[in-house]
CSV table of N, CA and C in Angstrom, one decimal:
chain,number,residue,atom,x,y,z
B,1,MET,N,-2.4,-25.7,-16.6
B,1,MET,CA,-2.4,-24.3,-16.9
B,1,MET,C,-2.8,-23.5,-15.6
B,2,VAL,N,-2.0,-22.5,-15.3
B,2,VAL,CA,-2.3,-21.7,-14.2
B,2,VAL,C,-3.4,-20.7,-14.5
B,3,PRO,N,-4.4,-20.5,-13.7
B,3,PRO,CA,-5.4,-19.5,-14.0
B,3,PRO,C,-4.8,-18.1,-14.0
B,4,PRO,N,-5.1,-17.3,-15.1
B,4,PRO,CA,-4.5,-16.0,-15.1
B,4,PRO,C,-4.9,-15.1,-13.9
B,5,GLU,N,-6.0,-15.3,-13.3
B,5,GLU,CA,-6.4,-14.5,-12.1
B,5,GLU,C,-5.4,-14.8,-11.0
B,6,ARG,N,-5.0,-16.0,-10.9
B,6,ARG,CA,-4.0,-16.4,-9.8
B,6,ARG,C,-2.7,-15.7,-10.0
B,7,VAL,N,-2.2,-15.7,-11.3
B,7,VAL,CA,-1.0,-15.0,-11.6
B,7,VAL,C,-1.1,-13.5,-11.4
B,8,SER,N,-2.3,-12.9,-11.8
B,8,SER,CA,-2.5,-11.5,-11.6
B,8,SER,C,-2.5,-11.1,-10.1
B,9,ARG,N,-3.1,-12.0,-9.3
B,9,ARG,CA,-3.0,-11.7,-7.8
B,9,ARG,C,-1.6,-11.8,-7.3
B,10,PHE,N,-0.8,-12.7,-7.8
B,10,PHE,CA,0.6,-12.8,-7.4
B,10,PHE,C,1.4,-11.5,-7.8
B,11,LEU,N,1.1,-11.1,-9.1
B,11,LEU,CA,1.7,-9.8,-9.5
B,11,LEU,C,1.3,-8.7,-8.7
B,12,SER,N,0.1,-8.6,-8.3
B,12,SER,CA,-0.4,-7.5,-7.4
B,12,SER,C,0.4,-7.6,-6.1
B,13,PHE,N,0.5,-8.7,-5.5
B,13,PHE,CA,1.2,-8.9,-4.3
B,13,PHE,C,2.6,-8.4,-4.4
B,14,LEU,N,3.3,-8.9,-5.5
B,14,LEU,CA,4.7,-8.5,-5.7
B,14,LEU,C,4.9,-7.0,-5.9
B,15,LEU,N,4.0,-6.4,-6.8
B,15,LEU,CA,4.3,-5.1,-7.3
B,15,LEU,C,3.5,-4.0,-6.5
B,16,ARG,N,2.6,-4.4,-5.7
B,16,ARG,CA,1.8,-3.4,-5.0
B,16,ARG,C,1.9,-3.4,-3.5
B,17,HIS,N,2.2,-4.6,-2.9
B,17,HIS,CA,2.0,-4.7,-1.5
B,17,HIS,C,3.2,-5.2,-0.7
B,18,ARG,N,4.0,-6.1,-1.2
B,18,ARG,CA,5.0,-6.7,-0.3
B,18,ARG,C,6.4,-6.8,-1.0
B,19,PRO,N,6.9,-5.6,-1.4
B,19,PRO,CA,8.2,-5.6,-2.1
B,19,PRO,C,9.3,-6.2,-1.2
B,20,ALA,N,9.3,-6.0,0.1
B,20,ALA,CA,10.4,-6.4,1.0
B,20,ALA,C,10.4,-7.9,1.1
B,21,ASP,N,9.3,-8.6,0.8
B,21,ASP,CA,9.3,-10.0,0.9
B,21,ASP,C,10.0,-10.8,-0.2
B,22,TYR,N,10.3,-10.1,-1.3
B,22,TYR,CA,10.9,-10.7,-2.5
B,22,TYR,C,12.1,-9.9,-3.0
B,23,PRO,N,13.1,-10.5,-3.6
B,23,PRO,CA,14.3,-9.8,-4.0
B,23,PRO,C,14.2,-9.0,-5.3
B,24,LEU,N,13.1,-8.2,-5.4
B,24,LEU,CA,13.0,-7.3,-6.6
B,24,LEU,C,13.5,-5.9,-6.2
B,25,GLN,N,14.2,-5.3,-7.2
B,25,GLN,CA,14.7,-3.9,-6.9
B,25,GLN,C,13.7,-3.0,-7.6
B,26,PHE,N,13.1,-2.1,-6.8
B,26,PHE,CA,12.1,-1.1,-7.3
B,26,PHE,C,12.8,0.2,-7.5
B,27,ASP,N,12.5,0.9,-8.6
B,27,ASP,CA,13.0,2.3,-8.7
B,27,ASP,C,11.9,3.2,-8.1
B,28,ARG,N,12.1,4.5,-8.0
B,28,ARG,CA,11.2,5.4,-7.4
B,28,ARG,C,9.8,5.4,-8.0
B,29,GLN,N,9.7,5.1,-9.3
B,29,GLN,CA,8.4,5.0,-9.9
B,29,GLN,C,7.7,3.7,-9.8
B,30,GLY,N,8.3,2.8,-9.0
B,30,GLY,CA,7.7,1.5,-8.8
B,30,GLY,C,8.0,0.4,-9.9
B,31,TYR,N,8.9,0.7,-10.8
B,31,TYR,CA,9.3,-0.3,-11.8
B,31,TYR,C,10.3,-1.3,-11.3
B,32,VAL,N,10.2,-2.5,-11.8
B,32,VAL,CA,11.2,-3.5,-11.6
B,32,VAL,C,11.6,-4.1,-13.0
B,33,SER,N,12.7,-4.7,-13.0
B,33,SER,CA,13.2,-5.3,-14.2
B,33,SER,C,12.2,-6.4,-14.7
B,34,TRP,N,11.9,-6.3,-16.0
B,34,TRP,CA,11.0,-7.3,-16.6
B,34,TRP,C,11.6,-8.7,-16.4
B,35,ASP,N,12.9,-8.9,-16.7
B,35,ASP,CA,13.5,-10.2,-16.6
B,35,ASP,C,13.4,-10.7,-15.1
B,36,ASP,N,13.7,-9.9,-14.2
B,36,ASP,CA,13.6,-10.3,-12.8
B,36,ASP,C,12.2,-10.7,-12.4
B,37,LEU,N,11.2,-9.9,-12.9
B,37,LEU,CA,9.8,-10.2,-12.5
B,37,LEU,C,9.4,-11.5,-13.2
B,38,VAL,N,9.8,-11.8,-14.4
B,38,VAL,CA,9.4,-13.0,-15.1
B,38,VAL,C,10.1,-14.2,-14.3
B,39,ALA,N,11.3,-14.0,-13.9
B,39,ALA,CA,12.0,-15.1,-13.1
B,39,ALA,C,11.2,-15.4,-11.8
B,40,MET,N,10.8,-14.3,-11.1
B,40,MET,CA,10.0,-14.5,-9.9
B,40,MET,C,8.7,-15.2,-10.1
B,41,VAL,N,8.0,-14.8,-11.1
B,41,VAL,CA,6.7,-15.4,-11.4
B,41,VAL,C,6.9,-16.9,-11.9
B,42,GLN,N,7.9,-17.2,-12.7
B,42,GLN,CA,8.2,-18.5,-13.1
B,42,GLN,C,8.7,-19.4,-12.0
B,43,ASP,N,9.3,-18.8,-11.0
B,43,ASP,CA,9.7,-19.6,-9.9
B,43,ASP,C,8.5,-20.1,-9.1
B,44,ARG,N,7.5,-19.2,-9.0
B,44,ARG,CA,6.2,-19.6,-8.3
B,44,ARG,C,5.4,-20.5,-9.2
B,45,PHE,N,5.3,-20.2,-10.5
B,45,PHE,CA,4.5,-21.0,-11.4
B,45,PHE,C,5.4,-21.4,-12.6
B,46,PRO,N,6.1,-22.5,-12.4
B,46,PRO,CA,7.1,-23.0,-13.4
B,46,PRO,C,6.5,-23.2,-14.8
B,47,GLU,N,5.2,-23.6,-14.9
B,47,GLU,CA,4.7,-23.9,-16.2
B,47,GLU,C,4.2,-22.7,-17.0
B,48,ILE,N,4.3,-21.5,-16.4
B,48,ILE,CA,3.8,-20.3,-17.2
B,48,ILE,C,4.9,-19.8,-18.1
B,49,THR,N,4.5,-19.3,-19.3
B,49,THR,CA,5.5,-18.8,-20.2
B,49,THR,C,5.6,-17.3,-20.1
B,50,VAL,N,6.6,-16.7,-20.7
B,50,VAL,CA,6.9,-15.3,-20.7
B,50,VAL,C,5.7,-14.6,-21.5
B,51,GLU,N,5.2,-15.2,-22.5
B,51,GLU,CA,4.1,-14.7,-23.3
B,51,GLU,C,2.8,-14.6,-22.5
B,52,GLU,N,2.6,-15.6,-21.7
B,52,GLU,CA,1.4,-15.6,-20.8
B,52,GLU,C,1.5,-14.5,-19.7
B,53,ILE,N,2.6,-14.3,-19.2
B,53,ILE,CA,2.8,-13.2,-18.2
B,53,ILE,C,2.6,-11.9,-18.9
B,54,ARG,N,3.1,-11.7,-20.1
B,54,ARG,CA,3.0,-10.5,-20.8
B,54,ARG,C,1.5,-10.2,-21.1
B,55,ASP,N,0.8,-11.3,-21.5
B,55,ASP,CA,-0.7,-11.2,-21.8
B,55,ASP,C,-1.5,-10.7,-20.6
B,56,ILE,N,-1.1,-11.3,-19.4
B,56,ILE,CA,-1.8,-10.9,-18.2
B,56,ILE,C,-1.6,-9.4,-17.9
B,57,ILE,N,-0.3,-9.0,-18.0
B,57,ILE,CA,0.0,-7.6,-17.8
B,57,ILE,C,-0.6,-6.6,-18.8
B,58,GLU,N,-0.5,-6.9,-20.0
B,58,GLU,CA,-1.0,-6.0,-21.1
B,58,GLU,C,-2.5,-6.2,-21.4
B,59,GLY,N,-3.1,-7.3,-21.0
B,59,GLY,CA,-4.5,-7.6,-21.3
B,59,GLY,C,-5.4,-7.3,-20.2
B,60,SER,N,-5.0,-6.8,-19.1
B,60,SER,CA,-5.9,-6.6,-18.0
B,60,SER,C,-6.8,-5.4,-18.3
B,61,ASP,N,-8.1,-5.7,-18.2
B,61,ASP,CA,-9.1,-4.7,-18.5
B,61,ASP,C,-9.1,-3.6,-17.4
B,62,LYS,N,-8.6,-3.9,-16.3
B,62,LYS,CA,-8.5,-2.9,-15.2
B,62,LYS,C,-7.1,-2.1,-15.2
B,63,LYS,N,-6.3,-2.5,-16.2
B,63,LYS,CA,-5.0,-1.8,-16.4
B,63,LYS,C,-4.2,-1.7,-15.1
B,64,ARG,N,-4.1,-2.8,-14.3
B,64,ARG,CA,-3.4,-2.8,-13.1
B,64,ARG,C,-1.9,-2.7,-13.2
B,65,PHE,N,-1.4,-3.1,-14.4
B,65,PHE,CA,0.0,-3.1,-14.6
B,65,PHE,C,0.4,-2.5,-15.9
B,66,GLU,N,1.7,-2.1,-16.0
B,66,GLU,CA,2.2,-1.7,-17.3
B,66,GLU,C,3.6,-2.2,-17.5
B,67,LEU,N,3.9,-2.3,-18.8
B,67,LEU,CA,5.2,-2.8,-19.2
B,67,LEU,C,5.8,-1.7,-20.1
B,68,ARG,N,7.0,-1.3,-19.8
B,68,ARG,CA,7.6,-0.2,-20.5
B,68,ARG,C,9.1,-0.3,-20.5
B,69,GLU,N,9.8,-0.3,-21.6
B,69,GLU,CA,11.2,-0.2,-21.8
B,69,GLU,C,11.9,-1.3,-20.9
B,70,GLY,N,11.5,-2.5,-20.9
B,70,GLY,CA,12.1,-3.6,-20.2
B,70,GLY,C,11.8,-3.6,-18.7
B,71,LYS,N,10.8,-2.9,-18.3
B,71,LYS,CA,10.5,-2.8,-16.9
B,71,LYS,C,8.9,-2.9,-16.7
B,72,ALA,N,8.5,-3.4,-15.6
B,72,ALA,CA,7.1,-3.5,-15.3
B,72,ALA,C,6.8,-2.9,-13.9
B,73,ARG,N,5.5,-2.4,-13.8
B,73,ARG,CA,5.1,-1.9,-12.5
B,73,ARG,C,3.5,-2.0,-12.4
B,74,ALA,N,3.1,-1.9,-11.2
B,74,ALA,CA,1.6,-1.7,-10.9
B,74,ALA,C,1.3,-0.3,-11.1
B,75,THR,N,0.1,0.0,-11.7
B,75,THR,CA,-0.2,1.4,-12.0
B,75,THR,C,-1.0,2.1,-10.9
B,76,TYR,N,-1.5,1.3,-9.9
B,76,TYR,CA,-2.2,1.9,-8.7
B,76,TYR,C,-2.3,0.8,-7.7
B,77,GLY,N,-2.7,1.3,-6.5
B,77,GLY,CA,-3.0,0.3,-5.4
B,77,GLY,C,-1.8,0.0,-4.5
B,78,HIS,N,-0.7,0.8,-4.6
B,78,HIS,CA,0.5,0.5,-3.8
B,78,HIS,C,0.3,0.8,-2.3
B,79,SER,N,0.9,-0.1,-1.5
B,79,SER,CA,0.9,0.1,-0.1
B,79,SER,C,2.2,0.7,0.4
B,80,PHE,N,3.0,1.1,-0.5
B,80,PHE,CA,4.3,1.7,-0.2
B,80,PHE,C,4.5,2.9,-1.1
B,81,PRO,N,5.3,3.9,-0.7
B,81,PRO,CA,5.4,5.1,-1.5
B,81,PRO,C,6.0,4.8,-2.9
B,82,VAL,N,5.3,5.4,-3.9
B,82,VAL,CA,5.8,5.3,-5.3
B,82,VAL,C,5.4,6.6,-6.0
B,83,GLU,N,6.4,7.1,-6.8
B,83,GLU,CA,6.1,8.3,-7.6
B,83,GLU,C,5.6,7.9,-8.9
B,84,LEU,N,4.2,7.8,-9.0
B,84,LEU,CA,3.6,7.3,-10.2
B,84,LEU,C,3.7,8.3,-11.4
B,85,GLY,N,4.0,9.5,-11.1
B,85,GLY,CA,4.2,10.5,-12.2
B,85,GLY,C,2.8,10.9,-12.8
B,86,LEU,N,1.8,10.8,-12.1
B,86,LEU,CA,0.5,11.1,-12.6
B,86,LEU,C,0.2,12.6,-12.6
B,87,GLU,N,-0.5,13.0,-13.6
B,87,GLU,CA,-0.9,14.4,-13.6
B,87,GLU,C,-2.4,14.6,-13.3
B,88,SER,N,-2.7,15.6,-12.6
B,88,SER,CA,-4.1,15.8,-12.1
B,88,SER,C,-5.0,15.9,-13.3
B,89,VAL,N,-6.2,15.4,-13.2
B,89,VAL,CA,-7.2,15.4,-14.2
B,89,VAL,C,-8.5,16.0,-13.7
B,90,GLU,N,-9.4,16.4,-14.6
B,90,GLU,CA,-10.7,16.8,-14.3
B,90,GLU,C,-11.5,15.5,-14.2
B,91,PRO,N,-12.0,15.2,-13.0
B,91,PRO,CA,-12.7,13.9,-12.8
B,91,PRO,C,-14.2,14.0,-13.3
B,92,PRO,N,-14.7,12.9,-13.7
B,92,PRO,CA,-16.1,12.9,-14.0
B,92,PRO,C,-16.9,13.2,-12.7
B,93,SER,N,-18.1,13.6,-12.9
B,93,SER,CA,-19.0,13.9,-11.7
B,93,SER,C,-20.3,13.2,-11.9
B,94,PRO,N,-20.7,12.5,-10.9
B,94,PRO,CA,-20.0,12.2,-9.6
B,94,PRO,C,-19.0,11.0,-9.8
B,95,LEU,N,-18.3,10.7,-8.7
B,95,LEU,CA,-17.5,9.5,-8.6
B,95,LEU,C,-18.1,8.7,-7.5
B,96,TYR,N,-17.8,7.4,-7.4
B,96,TYR,CA,-18.4,6.5,-6.4
B,96,TYR,C,-17.3,5.7,-5.7
B,97,HIS,N,-17.6,5.3,-4.5
B,97,HIS,CA,-16.7,4.4,-3.7
B,97,HIS,C,-17.5,3.3,-3.1
B,98,GLY,N,-17.2,2.1,-3.4
B,98,GLY,CA,-17.9,0.9,-2.7
B,98,GLY,C,-17.1,0.6,-1.5
B,99,THR,N,-17.8,0.3,-0.4
B,99,THR,CA,-17.2,0.0,0.9
B,99,THR,C,-18.1,-0.9,1.7
B,100,ALA,N,-17.5,-1.6,2.7
B,100,ALA,CA,-18.2,-2.5,3.6
B,100,ALA,C,-19.2,-1.7,4.4
B,101,ARG,N,-20.4,-2.2,4.6
B,101,ARG,CA,-21.4,-1.5,5.4
B,101,ARG,C,-21.0,-1.0,6.7
B,102,ASP,N,-20.2,-1.8,7.4
B,102,ASP,CA,-19.7,-1.4,8.7
B,102,ASP,C,-18.7,-0.2,8.8
B,103,LEU,N,-18.2,0.1,7.6
B,103,LEU,CA,-17.3,1.2,7.5
B,103,LEU,C,-17.9,2.5,7.1
B,104,ALA,N,-19.1,2.4,6.5
B,104,ALA,CA,-19.7,3.6,5.8
B,104,ALA,C,-19.9,4.8,6.8
B,105,GLU,N,-20.5,4.5,7.9
B,105,GLU,CA,-20.8,5.6,8.9
B,105,GLU,C,-19.5,6.4,9.3
B,106,THR,N,-18.5,5.6,9.6
B,106,THR,CA,-17.2,6.2,10.0
B,106,THR,C,-16.6,7.1,8.8
B,107,ILE,N,-16.7,6.5,7.6
B,107,ILE,CA,-16.2,7.3,6.4
B,107,ILE,C,-17.0,8.6,6.2
B,108,LEU,N,-18.3,8.5,6.4
B,108,LEU,CA,-19.2,9.7,6.3
B,108,LEU,C,-18.9,10.7,7.3
B,109,GLN,N,-18.4,10.3,8.5
B,109,GLN,CA,-18.0,11.3,9.5
B,109,GLN,C,-16.6,11.8,9.4
B,110,GLU,N,-15.6,10.9,9.0
B,110,GLU,CA,-14.2,11.2,9.1
B,110,GLU,C,-13.6,11.5,7.7
B,111,GLY,N,-14.3,11.1,6.6
B,111,GLY,CA,-13.8,11.3,5.3
B,111,GLY,C,-13.2,10.0,4.8
B,112,LEU,N,-12.9,9.9,3.5
B,112,LEU,CA,-12.4,8.8,2.9
B,112,LEU,C,-10.8,8.9,2.9
B,113,LYS,N,-10.2,7.9,3.5
B,113,LYS,CA,-8.7,8.0,3.6
B,113,LYS,C,-8.1,6.7,3.0
B,114,PRO,N,-6.9,6.7,2.6
B,114,PRO,CA,-6.3,5.6,1.8
B,114,PRO,C,-6.1,4.3,2.6
B,115,ARG,N,-6.2,4.4,3.9
B,115,ARG,CA,-6.1,3.2,4.8
B,115,ARG,C,-5.0,2.2,4.3
B,116,GLY,N,-3.8,2.5,4.4
B,116,GLY,CA,-2.7,1.6,4.1
B,116,GLY,C,-2.3,1.6,2.6
B,117,ARG,N,-2.9,2.4,1.8
B,117,ARG,CA,-2.5,2.5,0.4
B,117,ARG,C,-2.1,4.0,0.2
B,118,GLN,N,-1.6,4.2,-1.0
B,118,GLN,CA,-1.1,5.6,-1.3
B,118,GLN,C,-2.3,6.5,-1.6
B,119,TYR,N,-3.3,6.0,-2.2
B,119,TYR,CA,-4.4,6.8,-2.7
B,119,TYR,C,-5.8,6.2,-2.3
B,120,VAL,N,-6.8,7.0,-2.3
B,120,VAL,CA,-8.2,6.5,-2.2
B,120,VAL,C,-8.6,6.1,-3.7
B,121,HIS,N,-9.2,5.0,-3.8
B,121,HIS,CA,-9.7,4.5,-5.2
B,121,HIS,C,-11.1,4.9,-5.4
B,122,LEU,N,-11.4,5.5,-6.5
B,122,LEU,CA,-12.8,5.9,-6.8
B,122,LEU,C,-13.2,5.4,-8.2
B,123,SER,N,-14.4,5.1,-8.3
B,123,SER,CA,-14.9,4.5,-9.6
B,123,SER,C,-15.8,5.6,-10.3
B,124,ALA,N,-15.8,5.5,-11.6
B,124,ALA,CA,-16.6,6.3,-12.5
B,124,ALA,C,-18.1,5.8,-12.6
B,125,SER,N,-18.3,4.6,-12.2
B,125,SER,CA,-19.7,4.0,-12.3
B,125,SER,C,-20.1,3.3,-11.0
B,126,VAL,N,-21.4,3.3,-10.8
B,126,VAL,CA,-21.9,2.6,-9.7
B,126,VAL,C,-21.6,1.1,-9.7
B,127,GLU,N,-21.6,0.5,-11.0
B,127,GLU,CA,-21.4,-0.9,-11.1
B,127,GLU,C,-20.0,-1.3,-10.7
B,128,GLU,N,-19.0,-0.4,-11.1
B,128,GLU,CA,-17.6,-0.7,-10.7
B,128,GLU,C,-17.4,-0.6,-9.2
B,129,ALA,N,-18.0,0.5,-8.6
B,129,ALA,CA,-17.9,0.7,-7.2
B,129,ALA,C,-18.5,-0.5,-6.4
B,130,LEU,N,-19.6,-1.0,-7.0
B,130,LEU,CA,-20.3,-2.2,-6.4
B,130,LEU,C,-19.4,-3.4,-6.4
B,131,ALA,N,-18.8,-3.6,-7.6
B,131,ALA,CA,-17.8,-4.8,-7.7
B,131,ALA,C,-16.7,-4.6,-6.8
B,132,VAL,N,-16.1,-3.5,-6.6
B,132,VAL,CA,-15.0,-3.2,-5.7
B,132,VAL,C,-15.5,-3.5,-4.3
B,133,GLY,N,-16.6,-2.9,-3.9
B,133,GLY,CA,-17.2,-3.1,-2.5
B,133,GLY,C,-17.4,-4.6,-2.2
B,134,LYS,N,-17.8,-5.3,-3.2
B,134,LYS,CA,-18.2,-6.8,-2.9
B,134,LYS,C,-17.0,-7.6,-2.6
B,135,ARG,N,-15.8,-7.1,-2.8
B,135,ARG,CA,-14.6,-7.8,-2.4
B,135,ARG,C,-14.5,-8.0,-0.9
B,136,ARG,N,-15.2,-7.1,-0.1
B,136,ARG,CA,-15.1,-7.1,1.3
B,136,ARG,C,-16.5,-7.3,2.0
B,137,ASP,N,-17.6,-7.1,1.2
B,137,ASP,CA,-18.9,-7.2,1.8
B,137,ASP,C,-19.9,-7.7,0.7
B,138,PRO,N,-20.7,-8.7,0.9
B,138,PRO,CA,-21.6,-9.1,-0.2
B,138,PRO,C,-22.6,-8.1,-0.5
B,139,SER,N,-22.9,-7.2,0.4
B,139,SER,CA,-23.9,-6.1,0.1
B,139,SER,C,-23.3,-4.8,0.5
B,140,PRO,N,-22.3,-4.3,-0.3
B,140,PRO,CA,-21.6,-3.1,0.1
B,140,PRO,C,-22.5,-1.8,0.1
B,141,THR,N,-22.0,-0.8,0.7
B,141,THR,CA,-22.6,0.5,0.7
B,141,THR,C,-21.8,1.3,-0.4
B,142,ILE,N,-22.6,2.1,-1.2
B,142,ILE,CA,-22.0,2.9,-2.2
B,142,ILE,C,-22.0,4.3,-1.8
B,143,LEU,N,-20.9,5.0,-1.8
B,143,LEU,CA,-20.8,6.4,-1.4
B,143,LEU,C,-20.7,7.2,-2.7
B,144,LEU,N,-21.4,8.3,-2.7
B,144,LEU,CA,-21.3,9.3,-3.8
B,144,LEU,C,-20.3,10.3,-3.4
B,145,VAL,N,-19.4,10.6,-4.4
B,145,VAL,CA,-18.4,11.6,-4.1
B,145,VAL,C,-18.7,12.8,-5.0
B,146,ASP,N,-18.8,14.0,-4.4
B,146,ASP,CA,-19.0,15.2,-5.2
B,146,ASP,C,-17.7,15.7,-5.7
B,147,SER,N,-17.2,15.1,-6.8
B,147,SER,CA,-15.9,15.3,-7.3
B,147,SER,C,-15.6,16.7,-7.8
B,148,GLN,N,-16.7,17.3,-8.3
B,148,GLN,CA,-16.5,18.7,-8.8
B,148,GLN,C,-16.3,19.7,-7.7
B,149,ALA,N,-17.1,19.5,-6.6
B,149,ALA,CA,-16.9,20.4,-5.4
B,149,ALA,C,-15.5,20.1,-4.8
B,150,ALA,N,-15.2,18.9,-4.7
B,150,ALA,CA,-13.9,18.5,-4.1
B,150,ALA,C,-12.7,19.1,-4.9
B,151,ARG,N,-12.8,19.0,-6.2
B,151,ARG,CA,-11.8,19.6,-7.0
B,151,ARG,C,-11.7,21.1,-6.9
B,152,ALA,N,-12.9,21.7,-6.9
B,152,ALA,CA,-13.0,23.2,-6.7
B,152,ALA,C,-12.3,23.6,-5.4
B,153,SER,N,-12.3,22.7,-4.4
B,153,SER,CA,-11.8,23.1,-3.1
B,153,SER,C,-10.3,22.8,-3.0
B,154,GLY,N,-9.7,22.3,-4.1
B,154,GLY,CA,-8.3,22.0,-4.2
B,154,GLY,C,-7.9,20.5,-4.1
B,155,ILE,N,-8.8,19.6,-4.0
B,155,ILE,CA,-8.5,18.2,-4.0
B,155,ILE,C,-8.0,17.8,-5.4
B,156,LEU,N,-6.9,17.2,-5.5
B,156,LEU,CA,-6.4,16.7,-6.9
B,156,LEU,C,-6.8,15.3,-7.1
B,157,PHE,N,-7.3,15.1,-8.4
B,157,PHE,CA,-7.7,13.7,-8.8
B,157,PHE,C,-6.7,13.3,-9.9
B,158,TYR,N,-6.5,12.0,-9.9
B,158,TYR,CA,-5.6,11.4,-10.9
B,158,TYR,C,-6.3,10.2,-11.6
B,159,SER,N,-6.0,10.0,-12.8
B,159,SER,CA,-6.6,8.9,-13.5
B,159,SER,C,-5.5,7.8,-13.7
B,160,SER,N,-5.9,6.5,-13.3
B,160,SER,CA,-5.0,5.4,-13.5
B,160,SER,C,-5.8,4.2,-13.8
B,161,GLY,N,-5.7,3.7,-15.0
B,161,GLY,CA,-6.5,2.6,-15.5
B,161,GLY,C,-8.0,3.0,-15.4
B,162,PRO,N,-8.9,2.2,-14.9
B,162,PRO,CA,-10.3,2.6,-14.9
B,162,PRO,C,-10.6,3.4,-13.6
B,163,LEU,N,-9.7,3.6,-12.8
B,163,LEU,CA,-9.9,4.3,-11.5
B,163,LEU,C,-9.5,5.8,-11.5
B,164,PHE,N,-10.1,6.5,-10.6
B,164,PHE,CA,-9.6,7.8,-10.2
B,164,PHE,C,-9.1,7.8,-8.8
B,165,LEU,N,-8.0,8.5,-8.6
B,165,LEU,CA,-7.3,8.4,-7.3
B,165,LEU,C,-7.3,9.8,-6.7
B,166,ALA,N,-7.3,9.8,-5.4
B,166,ALA,CA,-7.1,11.1,-4.6
B,166,ALA,C,-6.4,10.7,-3.3
B,167,THR,N,-5.7,11.7,-2.7
B,167,THR,CA,-5.0,11.4,-1.5
B,167,THR,C,-6.0,11.2,-0.4
B,168,GLU,N,-7.1,11.9,-0.4
B,168,GLU,CA,-8.2,11.7,0.5
B,168,GLU,C,-9.4,12.5,0.1
B,169,ILE,N,-10.6,12.2,0.6
B,169,ILE,CA,-11.8,12.9,0.3
B,169,ILE,C,-12.4,13.3,1.6
B,170,PRO,N,-12.5,14.6,2.0
B,170,PRO,CA,-13.1,15.0,3.2
B,170,PRO,C,-14.6,14.6,3.2
B,171,ALA,N,-15.1,14.4,4.4
B,171,ALA,CA,-16.5,14.0,4.6
B,171,ALA,C,-17.5,14.9,4.0
B,172,LYS,N,-17.3,16.2,3.9
B,172,LYS,CA,-18.3,17.1,3.3
B,172,LYS,C,-18.5,16.9,1.9
B,173,PHE,N,-17.7,16.1,1.2
B,173,PHE,CA,-17.9,15.8,-0.2
B,173,PHE,C,-18.5,14.4,-0.4
B,174,LEU,N,-18.9,13.7,0.7
B,174,LEU,CA,-19.5,12.4,0.6
B,174,LEU,C,-20.9,12.3,1.0
B,175,SER,N,-21.6,11.4,0.4
B,175,SER,CA,-23.0,11.1,0.8
B,175,SER,C,-23.3,9.6,0.4
B,176,LEU,N,-24.4,9.1,0.9
B,176,LEU,CA,-24.8,7.8,0.6
B,176,LEU,C,-25.6,7.8,-0.8
B,177,LEU,N,-25.4,6.8,-1.6
B,177,LEU,CA,-26.1,6.8,-2.8
B,177,LEU,C,-27.5,6.3,-2.6
């Protein structure tokens, strides 16, 4: 049996980061044909079933993917332009961002930028920001985002899965936790 995490990582690679490396046809909203996606995943992992792939997509607690009308897509984290069709929301206050210690000072000076992604990813809890930050640093720095002041200044926030997204957060709305 293929570990679900391994399949989820492959789905992220396909649907978020490297579309040109695989023969999937994306529409403007980032959707691909469910049948084409299943074929691609089963080509990589021949023993996986359609039901297991569906369970990984629909059962993700982080809501990384969605399946709709015979198509699938990643809901956030794209490194290529996608029209997600998100509507701005009132974000919780504050929001948090986990980052590697060596990046924190630069971010505090220059602001939080998407760095190769479409949006900056923000967490509603310190615990989630810590988990995200630990992907790149065993002892990450947690930044506090004054989301209410940022929104009042015109920054738009979007909700996608457990995350909040913004195109960028200027330094004046950031501080160390």
